mmCIF file of C-alpha atoms and ligand atoms in Angstrom:
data_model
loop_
_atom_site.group_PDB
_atom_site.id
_atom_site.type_symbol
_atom_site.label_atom_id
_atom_site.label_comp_id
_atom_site.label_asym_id
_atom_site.label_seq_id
_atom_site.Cartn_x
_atom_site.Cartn_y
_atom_site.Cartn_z
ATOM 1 C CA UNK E 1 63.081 110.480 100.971
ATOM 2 C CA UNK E 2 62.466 113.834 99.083
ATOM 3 C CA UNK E 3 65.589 113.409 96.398
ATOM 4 C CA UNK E 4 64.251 109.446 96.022
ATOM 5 C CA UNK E 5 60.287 111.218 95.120
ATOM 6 C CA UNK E 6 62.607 113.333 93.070
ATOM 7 C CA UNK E 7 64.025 110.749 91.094
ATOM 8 C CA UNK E 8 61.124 108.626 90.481
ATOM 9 C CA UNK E 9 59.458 111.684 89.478
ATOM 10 C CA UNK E 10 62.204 112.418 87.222
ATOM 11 C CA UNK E 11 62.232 109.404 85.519
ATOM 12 C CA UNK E 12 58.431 108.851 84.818
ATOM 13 C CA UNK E 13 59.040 112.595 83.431
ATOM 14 C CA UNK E 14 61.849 111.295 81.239
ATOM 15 C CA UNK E 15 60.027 108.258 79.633
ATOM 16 C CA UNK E 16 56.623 110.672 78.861
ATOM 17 C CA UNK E 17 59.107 112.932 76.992
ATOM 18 C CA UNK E 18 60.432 109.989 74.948
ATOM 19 C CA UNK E 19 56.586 108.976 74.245
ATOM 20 C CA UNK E 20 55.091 112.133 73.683
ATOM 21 C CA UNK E 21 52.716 111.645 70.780
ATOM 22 C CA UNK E 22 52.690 107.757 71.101
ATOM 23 C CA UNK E 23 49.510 106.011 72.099
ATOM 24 C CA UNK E 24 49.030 103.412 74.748
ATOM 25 C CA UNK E 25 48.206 99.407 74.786
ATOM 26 C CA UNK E 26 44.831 100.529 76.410
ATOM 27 C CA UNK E 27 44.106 102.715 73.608
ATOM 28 C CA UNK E 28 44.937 100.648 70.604
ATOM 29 C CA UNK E 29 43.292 97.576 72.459
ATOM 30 C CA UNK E 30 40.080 98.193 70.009
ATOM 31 C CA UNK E 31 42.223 98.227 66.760
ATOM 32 C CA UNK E 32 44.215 95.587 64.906
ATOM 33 C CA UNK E 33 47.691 95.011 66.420
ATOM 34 C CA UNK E 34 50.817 95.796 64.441
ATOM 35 C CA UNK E 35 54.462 96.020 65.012
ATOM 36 C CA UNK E 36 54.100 99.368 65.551
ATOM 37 C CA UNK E 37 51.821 99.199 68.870
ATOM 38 C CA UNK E 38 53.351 99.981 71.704
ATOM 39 C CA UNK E 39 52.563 98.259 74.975
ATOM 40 C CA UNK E 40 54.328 99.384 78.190
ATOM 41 C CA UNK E 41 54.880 98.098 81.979
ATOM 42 C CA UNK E 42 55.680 99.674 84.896
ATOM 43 C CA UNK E 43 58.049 97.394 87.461
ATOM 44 C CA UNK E 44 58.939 98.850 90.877
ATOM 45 C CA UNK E 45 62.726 96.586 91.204
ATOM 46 C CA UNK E 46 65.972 97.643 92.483
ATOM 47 C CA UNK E 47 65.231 100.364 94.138
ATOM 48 C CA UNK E 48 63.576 102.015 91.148
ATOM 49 C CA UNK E 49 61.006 102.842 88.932
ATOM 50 C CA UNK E 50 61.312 100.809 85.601
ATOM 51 C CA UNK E 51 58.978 101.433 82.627
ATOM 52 C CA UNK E 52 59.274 98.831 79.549
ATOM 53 C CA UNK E 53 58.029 100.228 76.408
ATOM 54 C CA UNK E 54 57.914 96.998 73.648
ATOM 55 C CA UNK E 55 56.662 97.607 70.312
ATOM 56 C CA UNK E 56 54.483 94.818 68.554
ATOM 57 C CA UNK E 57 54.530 91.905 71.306
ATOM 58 C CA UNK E 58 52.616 92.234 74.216
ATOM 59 C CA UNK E 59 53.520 88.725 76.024
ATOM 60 C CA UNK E 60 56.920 89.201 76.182
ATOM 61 C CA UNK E 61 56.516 92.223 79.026
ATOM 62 C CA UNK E 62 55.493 89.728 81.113
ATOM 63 C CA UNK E 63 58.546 87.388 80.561
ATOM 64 C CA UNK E 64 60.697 90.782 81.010
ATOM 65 C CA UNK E 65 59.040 91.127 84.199
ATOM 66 C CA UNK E 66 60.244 87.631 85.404
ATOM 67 C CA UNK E 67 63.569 88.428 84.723
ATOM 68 C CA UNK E 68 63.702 91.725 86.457
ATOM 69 C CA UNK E 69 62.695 89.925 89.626
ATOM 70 C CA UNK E 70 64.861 86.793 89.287
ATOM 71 C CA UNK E 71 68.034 89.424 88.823
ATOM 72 C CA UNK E 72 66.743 91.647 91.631
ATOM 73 C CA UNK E 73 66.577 88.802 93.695
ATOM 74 C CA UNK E 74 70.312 87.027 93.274
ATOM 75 C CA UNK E 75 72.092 90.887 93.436
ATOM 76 C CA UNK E 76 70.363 92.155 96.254
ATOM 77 C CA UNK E 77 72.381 93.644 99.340
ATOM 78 C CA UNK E 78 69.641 93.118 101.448
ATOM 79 C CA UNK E 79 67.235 90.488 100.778
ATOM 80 C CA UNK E 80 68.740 87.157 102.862
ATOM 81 C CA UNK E 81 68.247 84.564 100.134
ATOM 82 C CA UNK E 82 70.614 86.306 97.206
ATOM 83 C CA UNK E 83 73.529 85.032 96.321
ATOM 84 C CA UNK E 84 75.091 88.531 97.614
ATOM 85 C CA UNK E 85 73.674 88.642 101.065
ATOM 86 C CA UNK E 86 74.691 85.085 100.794
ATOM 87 C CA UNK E 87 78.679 85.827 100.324
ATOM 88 C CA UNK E 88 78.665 88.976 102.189
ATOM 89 C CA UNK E 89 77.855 87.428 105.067
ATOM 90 C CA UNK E 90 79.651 84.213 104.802
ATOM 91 C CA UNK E 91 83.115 85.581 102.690
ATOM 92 C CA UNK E 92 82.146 83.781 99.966
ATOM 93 C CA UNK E 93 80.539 80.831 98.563
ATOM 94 C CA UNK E 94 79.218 79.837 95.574
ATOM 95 C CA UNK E 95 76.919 81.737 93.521
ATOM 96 C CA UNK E 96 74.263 81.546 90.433
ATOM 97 C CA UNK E 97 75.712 81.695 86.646
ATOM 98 C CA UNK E 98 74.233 84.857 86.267
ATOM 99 C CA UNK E 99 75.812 86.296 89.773
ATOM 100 C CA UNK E 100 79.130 85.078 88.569
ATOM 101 C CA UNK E 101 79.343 86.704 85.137
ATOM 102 C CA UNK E 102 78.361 90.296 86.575
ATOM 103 C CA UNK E 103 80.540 89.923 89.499
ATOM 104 C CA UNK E 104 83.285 89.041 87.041
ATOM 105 C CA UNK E 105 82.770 91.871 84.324
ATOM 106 C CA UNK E 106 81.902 94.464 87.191
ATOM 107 C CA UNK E 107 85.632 92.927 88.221
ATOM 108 C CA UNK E 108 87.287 94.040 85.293
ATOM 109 C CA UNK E 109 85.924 97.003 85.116
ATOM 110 C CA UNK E 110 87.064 98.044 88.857
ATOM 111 C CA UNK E 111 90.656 97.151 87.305
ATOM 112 C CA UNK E 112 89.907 99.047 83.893
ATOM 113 C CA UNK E 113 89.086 102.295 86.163
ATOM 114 C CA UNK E 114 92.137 102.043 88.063
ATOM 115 C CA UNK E 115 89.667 101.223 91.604
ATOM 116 C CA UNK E 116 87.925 104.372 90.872
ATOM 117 C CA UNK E 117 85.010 101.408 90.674
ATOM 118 C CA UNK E 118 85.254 99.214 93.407
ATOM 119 C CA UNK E 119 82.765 96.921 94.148
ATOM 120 C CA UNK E 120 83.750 96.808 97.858
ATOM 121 C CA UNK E 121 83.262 99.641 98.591
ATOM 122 C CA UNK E 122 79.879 98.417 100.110
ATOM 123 C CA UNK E 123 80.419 98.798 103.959
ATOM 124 C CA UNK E 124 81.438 102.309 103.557
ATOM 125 C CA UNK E 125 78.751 102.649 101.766
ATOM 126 C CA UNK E 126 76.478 101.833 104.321
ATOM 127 C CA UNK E 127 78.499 104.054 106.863
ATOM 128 C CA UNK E 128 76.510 106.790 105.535
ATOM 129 C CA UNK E 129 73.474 105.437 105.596
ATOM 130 C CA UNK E 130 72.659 104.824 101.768
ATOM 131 C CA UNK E 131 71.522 101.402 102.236
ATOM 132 C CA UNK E 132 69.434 102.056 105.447
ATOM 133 C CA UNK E 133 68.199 105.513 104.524
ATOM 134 C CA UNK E 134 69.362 106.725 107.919
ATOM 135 C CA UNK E 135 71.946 108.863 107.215
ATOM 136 C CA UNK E 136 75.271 110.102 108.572
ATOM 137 C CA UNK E 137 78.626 111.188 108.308
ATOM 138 C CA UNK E 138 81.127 108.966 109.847
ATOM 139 C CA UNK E 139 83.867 109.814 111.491
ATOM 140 C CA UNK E 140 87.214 110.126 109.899
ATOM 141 C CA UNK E 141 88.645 107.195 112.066
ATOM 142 C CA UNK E 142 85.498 105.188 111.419
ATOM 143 C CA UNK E 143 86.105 105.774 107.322
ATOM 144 C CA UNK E 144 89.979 105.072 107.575
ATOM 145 C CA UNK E 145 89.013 101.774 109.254
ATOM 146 C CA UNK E 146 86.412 100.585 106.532
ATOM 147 C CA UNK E 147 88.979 101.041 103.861
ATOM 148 C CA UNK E 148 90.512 99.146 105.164
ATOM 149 C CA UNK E 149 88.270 96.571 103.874
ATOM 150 C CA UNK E 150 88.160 97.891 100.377
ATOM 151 C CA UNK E 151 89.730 96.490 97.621
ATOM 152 C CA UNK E 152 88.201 95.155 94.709
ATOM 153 C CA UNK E 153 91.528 92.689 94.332
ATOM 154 C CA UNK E 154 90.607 90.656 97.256
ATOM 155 C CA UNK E 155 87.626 89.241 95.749
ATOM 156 C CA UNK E 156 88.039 86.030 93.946
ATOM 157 C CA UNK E 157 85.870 83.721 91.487
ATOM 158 C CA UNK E 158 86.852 80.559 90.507
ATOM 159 C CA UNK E 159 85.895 78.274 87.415
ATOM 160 C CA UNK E 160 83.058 76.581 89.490
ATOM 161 C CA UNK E 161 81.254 80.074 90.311
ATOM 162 C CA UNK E 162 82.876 80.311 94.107
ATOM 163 C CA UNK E 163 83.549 83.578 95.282
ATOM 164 C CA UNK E 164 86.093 84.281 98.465
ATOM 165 C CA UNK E 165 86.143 87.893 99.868
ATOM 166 C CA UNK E 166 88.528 88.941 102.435
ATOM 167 C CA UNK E 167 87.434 88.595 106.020
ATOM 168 C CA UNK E 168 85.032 91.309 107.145
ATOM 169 C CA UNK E 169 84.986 92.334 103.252
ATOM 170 C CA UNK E 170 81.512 93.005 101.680
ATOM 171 C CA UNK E 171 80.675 93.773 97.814
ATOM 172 C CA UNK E 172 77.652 95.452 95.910
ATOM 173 C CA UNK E 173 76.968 95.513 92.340
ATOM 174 C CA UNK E 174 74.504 98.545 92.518
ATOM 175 C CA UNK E 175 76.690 100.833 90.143
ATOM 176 C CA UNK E 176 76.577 98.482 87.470
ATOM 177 C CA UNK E 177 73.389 95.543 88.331
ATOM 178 C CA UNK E 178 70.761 97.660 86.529
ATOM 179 C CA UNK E 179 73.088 98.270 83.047
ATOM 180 C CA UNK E 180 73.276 94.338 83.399
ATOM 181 C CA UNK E 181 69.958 94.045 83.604
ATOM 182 C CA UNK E 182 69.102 96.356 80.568
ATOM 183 C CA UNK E 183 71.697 94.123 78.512
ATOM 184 C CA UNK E 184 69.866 90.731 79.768
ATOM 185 C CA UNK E 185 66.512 92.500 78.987
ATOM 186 C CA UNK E 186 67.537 93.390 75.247
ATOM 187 C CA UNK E 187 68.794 89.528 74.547
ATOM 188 C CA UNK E 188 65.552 88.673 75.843
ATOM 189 C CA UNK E 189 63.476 90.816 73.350
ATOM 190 C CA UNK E 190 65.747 90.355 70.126
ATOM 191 C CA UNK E 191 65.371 87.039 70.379
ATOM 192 C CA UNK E 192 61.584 87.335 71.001
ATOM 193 C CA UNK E 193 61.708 89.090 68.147
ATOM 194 C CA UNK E 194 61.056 92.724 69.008
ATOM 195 C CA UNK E 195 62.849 95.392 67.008
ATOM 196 C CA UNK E 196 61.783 98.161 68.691
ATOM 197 C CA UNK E 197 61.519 98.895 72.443
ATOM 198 C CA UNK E 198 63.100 101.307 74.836
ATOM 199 C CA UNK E 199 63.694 100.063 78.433
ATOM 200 C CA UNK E 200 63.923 102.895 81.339
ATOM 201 C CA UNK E 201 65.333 101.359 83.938
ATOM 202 C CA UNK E 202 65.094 104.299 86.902
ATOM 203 C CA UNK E 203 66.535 106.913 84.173
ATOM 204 C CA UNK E 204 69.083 104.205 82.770
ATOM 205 C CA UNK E 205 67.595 104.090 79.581
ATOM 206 C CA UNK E 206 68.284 101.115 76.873
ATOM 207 C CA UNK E 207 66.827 101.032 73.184
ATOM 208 C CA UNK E 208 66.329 98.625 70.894
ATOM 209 C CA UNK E 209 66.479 99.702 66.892
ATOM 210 C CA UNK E 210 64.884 102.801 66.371
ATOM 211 C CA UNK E 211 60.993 104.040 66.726
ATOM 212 C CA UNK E 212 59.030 102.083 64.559
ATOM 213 C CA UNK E 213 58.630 105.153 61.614
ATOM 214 C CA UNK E 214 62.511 104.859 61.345
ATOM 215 C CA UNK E 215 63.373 108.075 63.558
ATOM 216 C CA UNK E 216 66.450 107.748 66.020
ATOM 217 C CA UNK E 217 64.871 107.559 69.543
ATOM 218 C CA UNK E 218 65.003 111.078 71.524
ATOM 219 C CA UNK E 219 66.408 110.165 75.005
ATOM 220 C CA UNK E 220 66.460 112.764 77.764
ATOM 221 C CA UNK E 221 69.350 113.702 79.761
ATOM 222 C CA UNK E 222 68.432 115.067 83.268
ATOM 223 C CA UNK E 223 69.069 118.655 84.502
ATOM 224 C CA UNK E 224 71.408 117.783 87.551
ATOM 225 C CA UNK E 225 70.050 121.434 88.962
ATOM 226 C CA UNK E 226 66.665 119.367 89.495
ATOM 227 C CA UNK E 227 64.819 121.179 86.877
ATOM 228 C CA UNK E 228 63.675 119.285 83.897
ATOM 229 C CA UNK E 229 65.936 118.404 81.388
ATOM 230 C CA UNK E 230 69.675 119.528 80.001
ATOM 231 C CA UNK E 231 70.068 117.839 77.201
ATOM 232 C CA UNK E 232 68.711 115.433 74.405
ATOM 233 C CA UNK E 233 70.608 112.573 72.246
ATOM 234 C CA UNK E 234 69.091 110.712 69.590
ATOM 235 C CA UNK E 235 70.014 107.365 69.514
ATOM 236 C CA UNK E 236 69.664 103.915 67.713
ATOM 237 C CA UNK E 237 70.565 100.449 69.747
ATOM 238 C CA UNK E 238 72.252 101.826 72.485
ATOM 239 C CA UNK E 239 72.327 102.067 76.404
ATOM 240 C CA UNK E 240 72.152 105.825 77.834
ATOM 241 C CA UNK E 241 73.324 105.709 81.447
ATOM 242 C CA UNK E 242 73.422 108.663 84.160
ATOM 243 C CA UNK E 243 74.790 108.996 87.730
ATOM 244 C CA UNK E 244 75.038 112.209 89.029
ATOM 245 C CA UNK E 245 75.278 113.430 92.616
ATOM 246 C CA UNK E 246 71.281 114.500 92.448
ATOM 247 C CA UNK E 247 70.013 110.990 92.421
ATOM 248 C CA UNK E 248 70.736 110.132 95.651
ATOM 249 C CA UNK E 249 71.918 112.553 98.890
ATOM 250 C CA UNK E 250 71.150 113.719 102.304
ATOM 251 C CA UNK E 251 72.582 117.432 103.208
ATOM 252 C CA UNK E 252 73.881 118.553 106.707
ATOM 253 C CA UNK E 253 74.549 121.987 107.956
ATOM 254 C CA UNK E 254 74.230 123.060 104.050
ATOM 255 C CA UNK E 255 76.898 120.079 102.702
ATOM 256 C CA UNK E 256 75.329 117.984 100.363
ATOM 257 C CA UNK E 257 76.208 114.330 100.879
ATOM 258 C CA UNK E 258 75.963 112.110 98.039
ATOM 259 C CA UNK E 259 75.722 107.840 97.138
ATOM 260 C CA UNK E 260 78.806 108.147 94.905
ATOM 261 C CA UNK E 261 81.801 107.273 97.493
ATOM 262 C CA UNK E 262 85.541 107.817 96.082
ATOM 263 C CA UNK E 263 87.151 104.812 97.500
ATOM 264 C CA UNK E 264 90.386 106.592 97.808
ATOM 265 C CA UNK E 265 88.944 108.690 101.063
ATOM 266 C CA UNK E 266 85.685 107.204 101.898
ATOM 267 C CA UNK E 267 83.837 110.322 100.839
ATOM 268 C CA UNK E 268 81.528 110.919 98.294
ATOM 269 C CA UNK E 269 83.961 112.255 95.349
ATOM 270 C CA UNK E 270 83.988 115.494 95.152
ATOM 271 C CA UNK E 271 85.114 117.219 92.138
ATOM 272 C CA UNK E 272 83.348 119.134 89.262
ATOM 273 C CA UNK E 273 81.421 116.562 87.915
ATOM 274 C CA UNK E 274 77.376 117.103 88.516
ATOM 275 C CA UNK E 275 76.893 114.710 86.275
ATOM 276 C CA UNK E 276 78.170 112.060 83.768
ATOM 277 C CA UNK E 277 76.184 109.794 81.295
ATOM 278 C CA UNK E 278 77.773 106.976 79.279
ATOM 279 C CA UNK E 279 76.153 106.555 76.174
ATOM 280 C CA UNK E 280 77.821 102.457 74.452
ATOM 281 C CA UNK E 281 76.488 99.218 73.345
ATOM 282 C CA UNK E 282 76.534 97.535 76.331
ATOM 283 C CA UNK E 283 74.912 98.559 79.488
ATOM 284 C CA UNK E 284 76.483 97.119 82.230
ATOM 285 C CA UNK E 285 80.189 98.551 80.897
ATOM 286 C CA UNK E 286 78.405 101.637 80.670
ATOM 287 C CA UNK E 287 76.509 101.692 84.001
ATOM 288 C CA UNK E 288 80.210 100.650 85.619
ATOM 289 C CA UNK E 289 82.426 103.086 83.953
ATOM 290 C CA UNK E 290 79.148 105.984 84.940
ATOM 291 C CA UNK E 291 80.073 105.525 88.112
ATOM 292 C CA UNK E 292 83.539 105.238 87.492
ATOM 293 C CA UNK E 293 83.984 108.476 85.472
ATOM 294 C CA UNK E 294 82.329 110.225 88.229
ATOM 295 C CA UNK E 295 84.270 109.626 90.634
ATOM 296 C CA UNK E 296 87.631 110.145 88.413
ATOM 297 C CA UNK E 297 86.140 113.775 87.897
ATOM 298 C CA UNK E 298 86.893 115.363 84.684
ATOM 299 C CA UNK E 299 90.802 115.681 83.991
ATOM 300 C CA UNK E 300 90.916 112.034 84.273
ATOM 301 C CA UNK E 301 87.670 110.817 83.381
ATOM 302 C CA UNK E 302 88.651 113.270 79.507
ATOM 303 C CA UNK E 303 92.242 110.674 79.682
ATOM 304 C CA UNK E 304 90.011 107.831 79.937
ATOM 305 C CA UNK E 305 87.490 108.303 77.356
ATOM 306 C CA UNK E 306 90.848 109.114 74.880
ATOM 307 C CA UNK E 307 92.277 105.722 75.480
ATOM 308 C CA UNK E 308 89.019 103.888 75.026
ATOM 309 C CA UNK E 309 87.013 103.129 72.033
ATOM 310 C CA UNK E 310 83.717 101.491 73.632
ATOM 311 C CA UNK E 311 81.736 104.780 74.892
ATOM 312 C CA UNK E 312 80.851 107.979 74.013
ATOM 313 C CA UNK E 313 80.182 110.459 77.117
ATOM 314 C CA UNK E 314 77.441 113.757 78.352
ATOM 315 C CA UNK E 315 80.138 115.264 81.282
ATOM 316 C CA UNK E 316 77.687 118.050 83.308
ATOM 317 C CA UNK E 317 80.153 120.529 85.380
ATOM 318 C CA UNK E 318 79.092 123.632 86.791
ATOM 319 C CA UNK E 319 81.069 125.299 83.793
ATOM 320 C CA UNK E 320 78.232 123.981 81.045
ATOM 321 C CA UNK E 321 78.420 120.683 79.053
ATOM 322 C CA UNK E 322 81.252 118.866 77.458
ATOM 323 C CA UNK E 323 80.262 115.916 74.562
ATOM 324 C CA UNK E 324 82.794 113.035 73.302
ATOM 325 C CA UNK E 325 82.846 113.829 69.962
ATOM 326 C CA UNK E 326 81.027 111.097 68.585
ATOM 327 C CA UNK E 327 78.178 112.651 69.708
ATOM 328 C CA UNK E 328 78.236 115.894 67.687
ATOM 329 C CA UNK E 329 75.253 116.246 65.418
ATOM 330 C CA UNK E 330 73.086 113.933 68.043
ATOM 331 C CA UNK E 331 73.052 115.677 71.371
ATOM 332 C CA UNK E 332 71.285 118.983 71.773
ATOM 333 C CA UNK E 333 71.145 121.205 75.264
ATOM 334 C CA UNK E 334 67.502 122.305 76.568
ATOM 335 C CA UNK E 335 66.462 123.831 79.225
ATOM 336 C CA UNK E 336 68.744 125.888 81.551
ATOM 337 C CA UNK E 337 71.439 124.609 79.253
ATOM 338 C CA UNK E 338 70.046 125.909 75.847
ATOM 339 C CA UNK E 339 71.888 128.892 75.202
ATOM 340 C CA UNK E 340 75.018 127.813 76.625
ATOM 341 C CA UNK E 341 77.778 126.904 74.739
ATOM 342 C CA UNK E 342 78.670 122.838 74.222
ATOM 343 C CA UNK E 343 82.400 122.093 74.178
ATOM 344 C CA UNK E 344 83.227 119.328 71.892
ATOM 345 C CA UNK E 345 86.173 116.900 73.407
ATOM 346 C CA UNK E 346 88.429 115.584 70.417
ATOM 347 C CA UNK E 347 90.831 112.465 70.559
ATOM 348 C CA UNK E 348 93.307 114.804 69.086
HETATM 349 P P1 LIG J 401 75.382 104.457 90.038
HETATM 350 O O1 LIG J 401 74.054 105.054 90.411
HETATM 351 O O2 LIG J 401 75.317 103.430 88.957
HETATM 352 O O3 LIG J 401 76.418 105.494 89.772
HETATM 353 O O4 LIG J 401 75.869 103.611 91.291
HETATM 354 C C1 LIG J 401 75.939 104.188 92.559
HETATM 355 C C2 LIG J 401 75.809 103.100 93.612
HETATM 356 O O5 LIG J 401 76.967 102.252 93.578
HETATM 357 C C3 LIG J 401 75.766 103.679 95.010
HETATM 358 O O6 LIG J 401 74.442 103.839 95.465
HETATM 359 C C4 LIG J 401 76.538 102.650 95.839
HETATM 360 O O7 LIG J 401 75.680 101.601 96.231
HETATM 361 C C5 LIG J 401 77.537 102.108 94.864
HETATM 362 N N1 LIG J 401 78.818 102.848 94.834
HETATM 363 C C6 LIG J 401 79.113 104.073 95.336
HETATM 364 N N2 LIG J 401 80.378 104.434 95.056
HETATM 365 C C7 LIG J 401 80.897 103.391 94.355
HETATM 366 C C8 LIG J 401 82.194 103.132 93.776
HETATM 367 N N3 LIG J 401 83.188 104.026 93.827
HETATM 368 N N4 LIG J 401 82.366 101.944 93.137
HETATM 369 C C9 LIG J 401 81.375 101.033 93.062
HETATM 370 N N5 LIG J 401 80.148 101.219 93.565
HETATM 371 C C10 LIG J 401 79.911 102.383 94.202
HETATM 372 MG MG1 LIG J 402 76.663 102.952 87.478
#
C-alpha cells in the first residue's frame, strides 16, 4: 500500500515538474482561449493515476476520458464483464476489435523478446499476490507448477477475433495495456486537432508536438532510490515509458519482492537493472519491450537495443546510468545522479 502512495505520489510529482510555470484551465477561464491554454484532467484507471494535459481544446478531455474507461474496461484482469476475465476464465472466446489488436501486437512482442515478455505469465503473477495485494512468496513447487502454464505460444487469435488459451492458461496485458492506451489517446487528439498535449499515464508519459512556444517537452525520469528525480529528456512526439522494480513490491525478512516476474523461474528478475525506460514512437511497443528489457537485464537487454531500430533506452543500474545513443544531447542526470558520470552505449 505504501510503494502504491509512493507511486501516485511520484507521478503527480512528475507531471508538476513538466508544468512548472504553466497556468491552469481554472485560471485562464476569465481570458480569451487560445491554442496555447492548457486544460488538464485527472482520471483514476488502471490501477493508476492519469493526468491529461491538452492544449487549446477543452471538450476533447472529456472524449479522452471515455476512452480510458471503455479500454480499462475490455483489458481488465478483474472486472467480470471484460473481454479478459471473459477468456481467462473460459480458455478463450471471442473478443472486442480493440482486445484483439493489443492481444496480437503484445503477441509479437513476447516473440520479439525471446518470452522475456510473456503475456501468460498472469497466474504466477497472482501467486505473489500482485493482483490481490496480499502478498507472498510461493513455494518453489507451487512456481514450477504455474509455469507450467506459461507460454505465450499457446495463445491463439484467429481472423474472426477468437482467442483459445491452453487449459488452465490465463493472460494479462498490464505490461503493455497503458502504452496502448497512450497510442489510442494520441489518434484521438491529432485528429481532434490538438498539437500539443502531454498524457501521464501513472508515470508513462506520451507527448504530442512540442509545448506550444516551440520548446521540446522536459519529461522526468524517476529516481528508482525513491527520491525525486534521476534524470530529464527533452522530447518532441514521443512515448517515455518506465518500469522499474520501485513501482510495485512487498519486502520479507529484508528481500524486496517485486511485480516484474522473469518467466524463466517464476521470480521477479533479478539482475542489475533498477530501472529501464523506453523512450519510441509508439507506446504500446515501448511499454512491452519496458518490461521486456527489464527482465533481460542489461547484457542482453544492450544486444537488443543494437539489433533494433524502433527505441531509444534510460538503463538505471546500481553502477550509474547508461543512454542509447540517440539520446545524447537530450537526456540530462539530476538529483542523486548529477555528478555521476553517463555512459553513452554505441551501435558500434
Ligand atoms: P510494466 O509496469 O509495464 O513493466 O508491467 C508490469 C506488469 O506486467 C506486472 O504488474 C504484471 O502484471 C505483468 N508482468 C510481470 N512480469 C511480466 C512479464 N515477464 N511479461 C509480461 N507481463 C508481466
Ligand atoms: Mg510495460
Amino acid at each position: 500500500m505504501i510503494n502504491r502512495i509512493f507511486c501516485l505520489i511520484a507521478s503527480i510529482c512528475l507531471v508538476l515538474l513538466m508544468f512548472n510555470g504553466c497556468s491552469n484551465s481554472s485560471e485562464n477561464s476569465e481570458n480569451k482561449r487560445t491554442s496555447t491554454d492548457p486544460y488538464s484532467s485527472t482520471v483514476y484507471a488502471m490501477d493508476t493515476v492519469m493526468e491529461l494535459t491538452v492544449y487549446g481544446n477543452e471538450d476533447i478531455l472529456e472524449k479522452s476520458e471515455d476512452l480510458i474507461y471503455e479500454l480499462e474496461s475490455k483489458f481488465s484482469v478483474t472486472d467480470t464483464e471484460s473481454d479478459i476475465y471473459n477468456i481467462n476464465h473460459n480458455s478463450g472466446g471471442a473478443v472486442s476489435p480493440d482486445t484483439d489488436e493489443l492481444l496480437k501486437l503484445a503477441l509479437t512482442l513476447c516473440e520479439r523478446s525471446e518470452g522475456a515478455l510473456d503475456i501468460s505469465i498472469y497466474p504466477v503473477v497472482q501467486a505473489w499476490g500482485f493482483t490481490s495485494g496480499e502478498n507472498r512468496i510461493p513455494s518453489e513447487a507451487e512456481l514450477e507448477e504455474l509455469l507450467r502454464l506459461v507460454d505465450y505460444r499457446a495463445v491463439s487469435v484467429d481472423e474472426n477475433n477468437n482467442v483459445t488459451l491452453a487449459p488452465g492458461m490465463e493472460i494479462d496485458l498490464g505490461s503493455v495495456a497503458k502504452g496502448y492506451t497512450g497510442n489510442r489517446l494520441v489518434e484521438l487528439l491529432s485528429e481532434n486537432g490538438v498539437t500539443n498535449a502531454v498524457l501521464n499515464l501513472g508515470g508513462n508519459v506520451h507527448v504530442i508536438g512540442s509545448k506550444p512556444n516551440g520548446e521540446a517537452w522536459k519529461v522526468a525520469v524517476t529516481d528508482p532510490s525513491g527520491e525525486g528525480y534521476a534524470g530529464m529528456l527533452k522530447v518532441v512526439d514521443k512515448a517515455v515509458i518506465t518500469s522499474g522494480g520501485y513501482e510495485r513490491f512487498f519486502e520479507q525478512d529484508g528481500v524486496r519482492y517485486h511485480h516484474i516476474i522473469d518467466p524463466t523461474t517464476g521470480y521477479p528478475a533479478n539482475n542489475d537493472f533498477l530501472s529501464v525506460t523506453v523512450i519510441g514512437s509508439n507506446g504500446a511497443v515501448c511499454d512491452a519491450l519496458s518490461t521486456a528489457l527489464f527482465v533481460m537485464g542489461p547484457d542482453r537487454a544492450t544486444e537488443f537495443w543494437k539489433k533494433s531500430d524502433d527505441f531509444e533506452a534510460i538503463f538505471i543500474t546500481s553502477e550509474g546510468i547508461s543512454i542509447t545513443e540517440g539520446l545524447e544531447g537530450v537526456f540530462s542526470p539530476l538529483g542523486n545522479y548529477q555528478n555521476e558520470k553517463v555512459t553513452v552505449l554505441y551501435r558500434d
